[in-house]
PDB file of C-alpha atoms in Angstrom:
ATOM      1  CA  GLU A  16     -58.218  99.392 174.140  1.00 36.00           C
ATOM      2  CA  ASN A  17     -57.968  97.273 177.524  1.00 36.00           C
ATOM      3  CA  LEU A  18     -59.262  94.337 178.641  1.00 38.00           C
ATOM      4  CA  THR A  19     -61.771  95.134 181.109  1.00 35.00           C
ATOM      5  CA  TRP A  20     -63.158  92.195 183.266  1.00 39.00           C
ATOM      6  CA  PHE A  21     -66.978  93.163 184.750  1.00 36.00           C
ATOM      7  CA  SER A  22     -67.290  96.158 183.110  1.00 29.00           C
ATOM      8  CA  SER A  23     -67.224  99.217 185.086  1.00 26.00           C
ATOM      9  CA  PHE A  24     -70.969 100.400 184.832  1.00 25.00           C
ATOM     10  CA  TRP A  25     -72.712  97.023 185.424  1.00 27.00           C
ATOM     11  CA  VAL A  26     -73.313  96.388 189.068  1.00 28.00           C
ATOM     12  CA  ARG A  27     -74.884  94.050 191.439  1.00 29.00           C
ATOM     13  CA  PHE A  28     -72.582  91.345 190.467  1.00 32.00           C
ATOM     14  CA  SER A  29     -70.475  89.065 192.805  1.00 33.00           C
ATOM     15  CA  THR A  30     -67.959  86.451 191.107  1.00 33.00           C
ATOM     16  CA  LEU A  31     -66.858  83.556 192.820  1.00 33.00           C
ATOM     17  CA  ILE A  32     -63.728  81.676 191.403  1.00 33.00           C
ATOM     18  CA  ILE A  33     -62.578  82.836 187.619  1.00 38.00           C
ATOM     19  CA  SER A  34     -60.526  80.423 185.511  1.00 37.00           C
ATOM     20  CA  LEU A  35     -60.185  81.242 181.895  1.00 41.00           C
ATOM     21  CA  LEU A  36     -58.553  78.866 179.548  1.00 41.00           C
ATOM     22  CA  ALA A  37     -57.721  80.213 176.024  1.00 43.00           C
ATOM     23  CA  ILE A  38     -56.280  78.611 173.048  1.00 40.00           C
ATOM     24  CA  PRO A  39     -55.937  81.452 170.401  1.00 43.00           C
ATOM     25  CA  SER A  40     -55.597  80.273 166.685  1.00 41.00           C
ATOM     26  CA  SER A  41     -52.432  82.695 166.310  1.00 44.00           C
ATOM     27  CA  LEU A  42     -50.344  81.036 168.670  1.00 42.00           C
ATOM     28  CA  GLY A  43     -48.192  77.740 167.365  1.00 43.00           C
ATOM     29  CA  ALA A  44     -49.157  74.409 168.818  1.00 43.00           C
ATOM     30  CA  GLU A  45     -46.314  74.392 171.604  1.00 45.00           C
ATOM     31  CA  ASP A  46     -47.949  77.610 173.046  1.00 46.00           C
ATOM     32  CA  ARG A  47     -51.557  76.432 173.484  1.00 59.00           C
ATOM     33  CA  GLY A  48     -52.760  75.761 176.458  1.00 74.00           C
ATOM     34  CA  LEU A  49     -53.831  77.751 179.694  1.00 80.00           C
ATOM     35  CA  LEU A  50     -53.831  81.510 179.043  1.00 83.00           C
ATOM     36  CA  ALA A  51     -54.664  82.323 182.470  1.00 83.00           C
ATOM     37  CA  HIS A  52     -55.951  80.972 185.802  1.00 85.00           C
ATOM     38  CA  TYR A  53     -57.267  83.126 188.618  1.00 86.00           C
ATOM     39  CA  THR A  54     -58.202  81.586 191.973  1.00 84.00           C
ATOM     40  CA  PHE A  55     -58.796  84.740 194.163  1.00 86.00           C
ATOM     41  CA  ALA A  56     -56.298  83.501 196.669  1.00 85.00           C
ATOM     42  CA  GLU A  57     -55.265  86.882 197.519  1.00 89.00           C
ATOM     43  CA  GLY A  58     -58.046  87.862 199.860  1.00 90.00           C
ATOM     44  CA  GLN A  59     -56.967  91.549 200.034  1.00 95.00           C
ATOM     45  CA  GLY A  60     -55.554  94.337 197.894  1.00 96.00           C
ATOM     46  CA  ASN A  61     -55.665  95.445 194.383  1.00 96.00           C
ATOM     47  CA  ALA A  62     -53.747  92.979 192.343  1.00 95.00           C
ATOM     48  CA  LEU A  63     -55.471  89.673 190.994  1.00 92.00           C
ATOM     49  CA  LYS A  64     -52.819  87.540 190.364  1.00 91.00           C
ATOM     50  CA  ASP A  65     -52.690  84.967 187.328  1.00 89.00           C
ATOM     51  CA  HIS A  66     -52.010  81.621 189.068  1.00 86.00           C
ATOM     52  CA  GLY A  67     -51.003  80.092 185.743  1.00 84.00           C
ATOM     53  CA  ASP A  68     -47.351  80.669 183.770  1.00 86.00           C
ATOM     54  CA  ASN A  69     -48.392  83.823 181.697  1.00 87.00           C
ATOM     55  CA  GLY A  70     -48.368  86.287 184.554  1.00 90.00           C
ATOM     56  CA  ILE A  71     -51.620  88.340 183.199  1.00 89.00           C
ATOM     57  CA  ASN A  72     -52.225  89.816 186.066  1.00 92.00           C
ATOM     58  CA  GLY A  73     -55.319  92.564 186.806  1.00 91.00           C
ATOM     59  CA  THR A  74     -55.724  95.354 188.677  1.00 94.00           C
ATOM     60  CA  ILE A  75     -58.775  95.465 190.917  1.00 93.00           C
ATOM     61  CA  HIS A  76     -61.000  98.586 190.387  1.00 92.00           C
ATOM     62  CA  ASN A  77     -64.020  99.635 193.135  1.00 90.00           C
ATOM     63  CA  ALA A  78     -64.437  95.678 193.819  1.00 89.00           C
ATOM     64  CA  GLU A  79     -64.740  94.497 197.196  1.00 88.00           C
ATOM     65  CA  TRP A  80     -62.921  91.269 198.549  1.00 90.00           C
ATOM     66  CA  VAL A  81     -65.304  88.709 200.562  1.00 86.00           C
ATOM     67  CA  GLN A  82     -65.309  85.502 202.200  1.00 83.00           C
ATOM     68  CA  ASP A  83     -66.592  82.649 200.215  1.00 76.00           C
ATOM     69  CA  GLY A  84     -66.488  79.305 202.121  1.00 75.00           C
ATOM     70  CA  ASN A  85     -62.900  78.262 202.372  1.00 78.00           C
ATOM     71  CA  GLY A  86     -61.609  80.905 199.647  1.00 81.00           C
ATOM     72  CA  HIS A  87     -62.405  84.330 198.818  1.00 85.00           C
ATOM     73  CA  ALA A  88     -64.036  86.400 195.958  1.00 85.00           C
ATOM     74  CA  LEU A  89     -64.410  89.690 194.497  1.00 87.00           C
ATOM     75  CA  LYS A  90     -68.027  91.410 194.897  1.00 86.00           C
ATOM     76  CA  PHE A  91     -68.786  93.804 192.212  1.00 84.00           C
ATOM     77  CA  GLY A  92     -71.553  95.668 193.763  1.00 80.00           C
ATOM     78  CA  ARG A  93     -71.331  99.150 192.585  1.00 76.00           C
ATOM     79  CA  SER A  94     -70.863 101.501 189.570  1.00 76.00           C
ATOM     80  CA  GLY A  95     -67.085 101.367 188.519  1.00 82.00           C
ATOM     81  CA  ALA A  96     -66.105  97.917 189.869  1.00 85.00           C
ATOM     82  CA  TYR A  97     -64.147  95.754 187.459  1.00 87.00           C
ATOM     83  CA  VAL A  98     -60.773  94.370 187.229  1.00 90.00           C
ATOM     84  CA  ASP A  99     -58.197  95.731 184.261  1.00 89.00           C
ATOM     85  CA  PHE A 100     -55.581  93.314 182.448  1.00 86.00           C
ATOM     86  CA  GLY A 101     -54.115  96.236 180.483  1.00 84.00           C
ATOM     87  CA  ASN A 102     -53.646  96.011 176.658  1.00 80.00           C
ATOM     88  CA  ASP A 103     -51.589  92.463 176.554  1.00 79.00           C
ATOM     89  CA  SER A 104     -52.274  91.211 173.167  1.00 76.00           C
ATOM     90  CA  ARG A 105     -52.361  87.506 174.327  1.00 77.00           C
ATOM     91  CA  LEU A 106     -55.806  88.393 175.800  1.00 76.00           C
ATOM     92  CA  ARG A 107     -57.291  89.346 172.430  1.00 72.00           C
ATOM     93  CA  PHE A 108     -57.977  85.991 171.121  1.00 69.00           C
ATOM     94  CA  ALA A 109     -60.065  85.539 168.080  1.00 66.00           C
ATOM     95  CA  GLY A 110     -59.904  82.021 167.254  1.00 71.00           C
ATOM     96  CA  ASP A 111     -60.752  78.883 169.620  1.00 79.00           C
ATOM     97  CA  VAL A 112     -61.266  79.521 173.112  1.00 80.00           C
ATOM     98  CA  THR A 113     -62.680  78.153 176.226  1.00 84.00           C
ATOM     99  CA  ILE A 114     -63.646  80.577 178.714  1.00 85.00           C
ATOM    100  CA  ALA A 115     -65.140  79.347 182.304  1.00 86.00           C
ATOM    101  CA  ALA A 116     -66.182  81.133 185.154  1.00 86.00           C
ATOM    102  CA  TRP A 117     -67.919  80.823 188.787  1.00 85.00           C
ATOM    103  CA  VAL A 118     -70.766  83.433 189.379  1.00 86.00           C
ATOM    104  CA  LYS A 119     -73.222  84.373 191.701  1.00 85.00           C
ATOM    105  CA  LEU A 120     -75.515  87.279 190.958  1.00 84.00           C
ATOM    106  CA  MET A 121     -76.963  89.261 193.817  1.00 83.00           C
ATOM    107  CA  ALA A 122     -79.167  91.399 192.029  1.00 81.00           C
ATOM    108  CA  SER A 123     -82.144  93.490 193.002  1.00 80.00           C
ATOM    109  CA  PRO A 124     -84.302  93.916 191.157  1.00 79.00           C
ATOM    110  CA  TYR A 125     -84.072  90.417 189.488  1.00 81.00           C
ATOM    111  CA  PRO A 126     -84.494  90.534 186.425  1.00 81.00           C
ATOM    112  CA  ASP A 127     -83.260  94.154 185.604  1.00 84.00           C
ATOM    113  CA  PRO A 128     -84.014  95.539 182.287  1.00 85.00           C
ATOM    114  CA  GLU A 129     -81.703  98.361 182.945  1.00 83.00           C
ATOM    115  CA  THR A 130     -78.433  96.601 183.168  1.00 83.00           C
ATOM    116  CA  ASN A 131     -76.293  93.686 181.871  1.00 84.00           C
ATOM    117  CA  TRP A 132     -73.790  91.897 184.343  1.00 85.00           C
ATOM    118  CA  THR A 133     -70.512  91.346 182.124  1.00 85.00           C
ATOM    119  CA  ILE A 134     -68.379  88.483 183.015  1.00 87.00           C
ATOM    120  CA  LEU A 135     -65.666  88.768 180.682  1.00 84.00           C
ATOM    121  CA  ALA A 136     -65.316  91.511 177.753  1.00 83.00           C
ATOM    122  CA  SER A 137     -62.651  92.441 175.120  1.00 79.00           C
ATOM    123  CA  GLU A 138     -64.261  94.694 172.450  1.00 78.00           C
ATOM    124  CA  ASP A 139     -62.909  97.071 169.882  1.00 77.00           C
ATOM    125  CA  TYR A 140     -65.613  99.415 168.374  1.00 76.00           C
ATOM    126  CA  ASP A 141     -63.217 101.631 166.415  1.00 73.00           C
ATOM    127  CA  GLY A 142     -65.559 104.322 166.636  1.00 76.00           C
ATOM    128  CA  LYS A 143     -68.698 102.462 165.532  1.00 78.00           C
ATOM    129  CA  PRO A 144     -71.887 101.910 167.000  1.00 74.00           C
ATOM    130  CA  THR A 145     -71.424  97.708 167.152  1.00 75.00           C
ATOM    131  CA  PRO A 146     -68.396  96.014 167.999  1.00 74.00           C
ATOM    132  CA  GLN A 147     -65.871  95.305 164.846  1.00 74.00           C
ATOM    133  CA  SER A 148     -63.581  92.874 166.718  1.00 76.00           C
ATOM    134  CA  GLY A 149     -63.481  90.968 170.202  1.00 80.00           C
ATOM    135  CA  PHE A 150     -65.863  89.079 172.274  1.00 83.00           C
ATOM    136  CA  SER A 151     -68.154  89.754 175.444  1.00 86.00           C
ATOM    137  CA  LEU A 152     -69.218  86.963 178.105  1.00 90.00           C
ATOM    138  CA  MET A 153     -72.297  88.244 179.995  1.00 90.00           C
ATOM    139  CA  ILE A 154     -75.734  87.764 181.826  1.00 90.00           C
ATOM    140  CA  ALA A 155     -78.567  89.574 179.931  1.00 90.00           C
ATOM    141  CA  GLY A 156     -80.166  91.882 182.526  1.00 87.00           C
ATOM    142  CA  ASP A 157     -83.699  91.808 181.150  1.00 90.00           C
ATOM    143  CA  SER A 158     -83.850  88.080 181.112  1.00 91.00           C
ATOM    144  CA  SER A 159     -81.016  86.616 183.309  1.00 91.00           C
ATOM    145  CA  GLN A 160     -79.642  84.579 180.507  1.00 93.00           C
ATOM    146  CA  LEU A 161     -76.255  83.877 179.566  1.00 94.00           C
ATOM    147  CA  TYR A 162     -75.106  85.720 176.415  1.00 92.00           C
ATOM    148  CA  PHE A 163     -72.075  85.606 174.199  1.00 91.00           C
ATOM    149  CA  ARG A 164     -70.995  87.856 171.222  1.00 86.00           C
ATOM    150  CA  SER A 165     -68.019  87.199 169.073  1.00 83.00           C
ATOM    151  CA  SER A 166     -67.134  89.764 166.571  1.00 81.00           C
ATOM    152  CA  GLN A 167     -64.628  89.842 163.545  1.00 77.00           C
ATOM    153  CA  SER A 168     -64.274  92.196 160.798  1.00 76.00           C
ATOM    154  CA  GLY A 169     -67.491  93.954 161.835  1.00 73.00           C
ATOM    155  CA  ALA A 170     -69.612  91.097 161.408  1.00 79.00           C
ATOM    156  CA  CYS A 171     -71.233  89.387 165.294  1.00 80.00           C
ATOM    157  CA  GLN A 172     -71.804  85.909 165.898  1.00 82.00           C
ATOM    158  CA  ASP A 173     -74.102  85.791 169.101  1.00 86.00           C
ATOM    159  CA  ALA A 174     -76.479  83.534 171.201  1.00 88.00           C
ATOM    160  CA  THR A 175     -78.160  83.601 174.149  1.00 91.00           C
ATOM    161  CA  LEU A 176     -78.773  80.554 176.498  1.00 92.00           C
ATOM    162  CA  ALA A 177     -82.173  79.485 176.818  1.00 91.00           C
ATOM    163  CA  TRP A 178     -82.220  79.019 180.826  1.00 91.00           C
ATOM    164  CA  PRO A 179     -82.055  81.883 183.184  1.00 92.00           C
ATOM    165  CA  LEU A 180     -79.289  82.064 186.144  1.00 92.00           C
ATOM    166  CA  GLU A 181     -81.013  81.756 189.621  1.00 92.00           C
ATOM    167  CA  ASN A 182     -80.395  84.728 191.552  1.00 89.00           C
ATOM    168  CA  ASN A 183     -78.072  84.369 195.063  1.00 86.00           C
ATOM    169  CA  ARG A 184     -76.974  80.832 193.724  1.00 87.00           C
ATOM    170  CA  PRO A 185     -73.282  80.169 192.418  1.00 86.00           C
ATOM    171  CA  HIS A 186     -73.467  78.840 188.850  1.00 90.00           C
ATOM    172  CA  LEU A 187     -70.547  77.438 186.748  1.00 89.00           C
ATOM    173  CA  VAL A 188     -70.676  79.315 182.982  1.00 91.00           C
ATOM    174  CA  GLY A 189     -68.761  79.126 180.119  1.00 90.00           C
ATOM    175  CA  VAL A 190     -68.405  79.296 176.549  1.00 90.00           C
ATOM    176  CA  ILE A 191     -66.804  76.726 173.960  1.00 88.00           C
ATOM    177  CA  LYS A 192     -65.667  78.428 170.771  1.00 85.00           C
ATOM    178  CA  LYS A 193     -64.358  76.076 167.953  1.00 84.00           C
ATOM    179  CA  GLY A 194     -63.786  77.138 164.399  1.00 80.00           C
ATOM    180  CA  GLY A 195     -67.031  78.874 163.280  1.00 79.00           C
ATOM    181  CA  ALA A 196     -69.089  77.180 165.899  1.00 86.00           C
ATOM    182  CA  ALA A 197     -69.712  77.983 169.376  1.00 88.00           C
ATOM    183  CA  ARG A 198     -71.605  76.385 172.844  1.00 92.00           C
ATOM    184  CA  LEU A 199     -72.762  77.975 175.715  1.00 94.00           C
ATOM    185  CA  PHE A 200     -72.848  76.297 179.082  1.00 94.00           C
ATOM    186  CA  LEU A 201     -74.738  76.619 182.575  1.00 95.00           C
ATOM    187  CA  ASP A 202     -74.132  74.288 185.517  1.00 94.00           C
ATOM    188  CA  GLY A 203     -72.991  71.465 182.987  1.00 90.00           C
ATOM    189  CA  LEU A 204     -75.853  71.483 180.612  1.00 91.00           C
ATOM    190  CA  SER A 205     -75.095  72.615 177.125  1.00 90.00           C
ATOM    191  CA  GLY A 206     -76.986  74.844 174.878  1.00 89.00           C
ATOM    192  CA  PRO A 207     -77.116  74.512 171.158  1.00 83.00           C
ATOM    193  CA  GLU A 208     -74.399  75.233 168.947  1.00 84.00           C
ATOM    194  CA  PHE A 209     -74.298  78.866 166.937  1.00 82.00           C
TER     195      PHE A 209
END
C-alpha cells in the first residue's frame, strides 16, 4: 500500500505549502525529528522534493504547478491528481506525530457533500470496509471542516474540528497526536483534545 498525498479521486483542491513533521514512536530518540519537508520550490516537473534529510521524494500525478506569491504550489483540480510517496515505511507512523499544511480550497460547489478533500492519507484497509491501520487528514466535503482519523488494529479514533474552512483563502491546518490523544488546529486555533 503506497502513501498517497491528496487522494486521487477528490477534486477541486489547491495546496500551497506542505510541511510534514513526524516523530514516530518506533524510532530511537536519536532519530526523532523532522521526517519530511516539502517547500514546492521546484515549480515544474513531476517530482516533489523532500528538503529535509531523509530524501522522501514524491511523484506528482495530474496536478498542476501554479505560481503563488513568491513561490509555487500544486493545484489538485481534477480527478486522478495526487502525489505518491511510494511504500516508504517511515511514513507509516502509528505513534506521536505532528502534521502541518498550508491549504487553499477552491471548491465549487462549497460545501460539497459528494466529496472530501484529502490532505494526507496513509491507510491500510486490509480487505475490510474500515481502515485497519494508518491515518487520514482531510477536509470533510459536507461540512468543510477539518477531519482526522487514526486507526490501529482495526480500532478508529477520529474527530472533526468545529469550525469550517473558508473557501478561496489559505489556511494553516494541522494535527498533533501524542500518546492516545490528538488535537486539531486551524489557523492557530486549537480544537478540543480527543
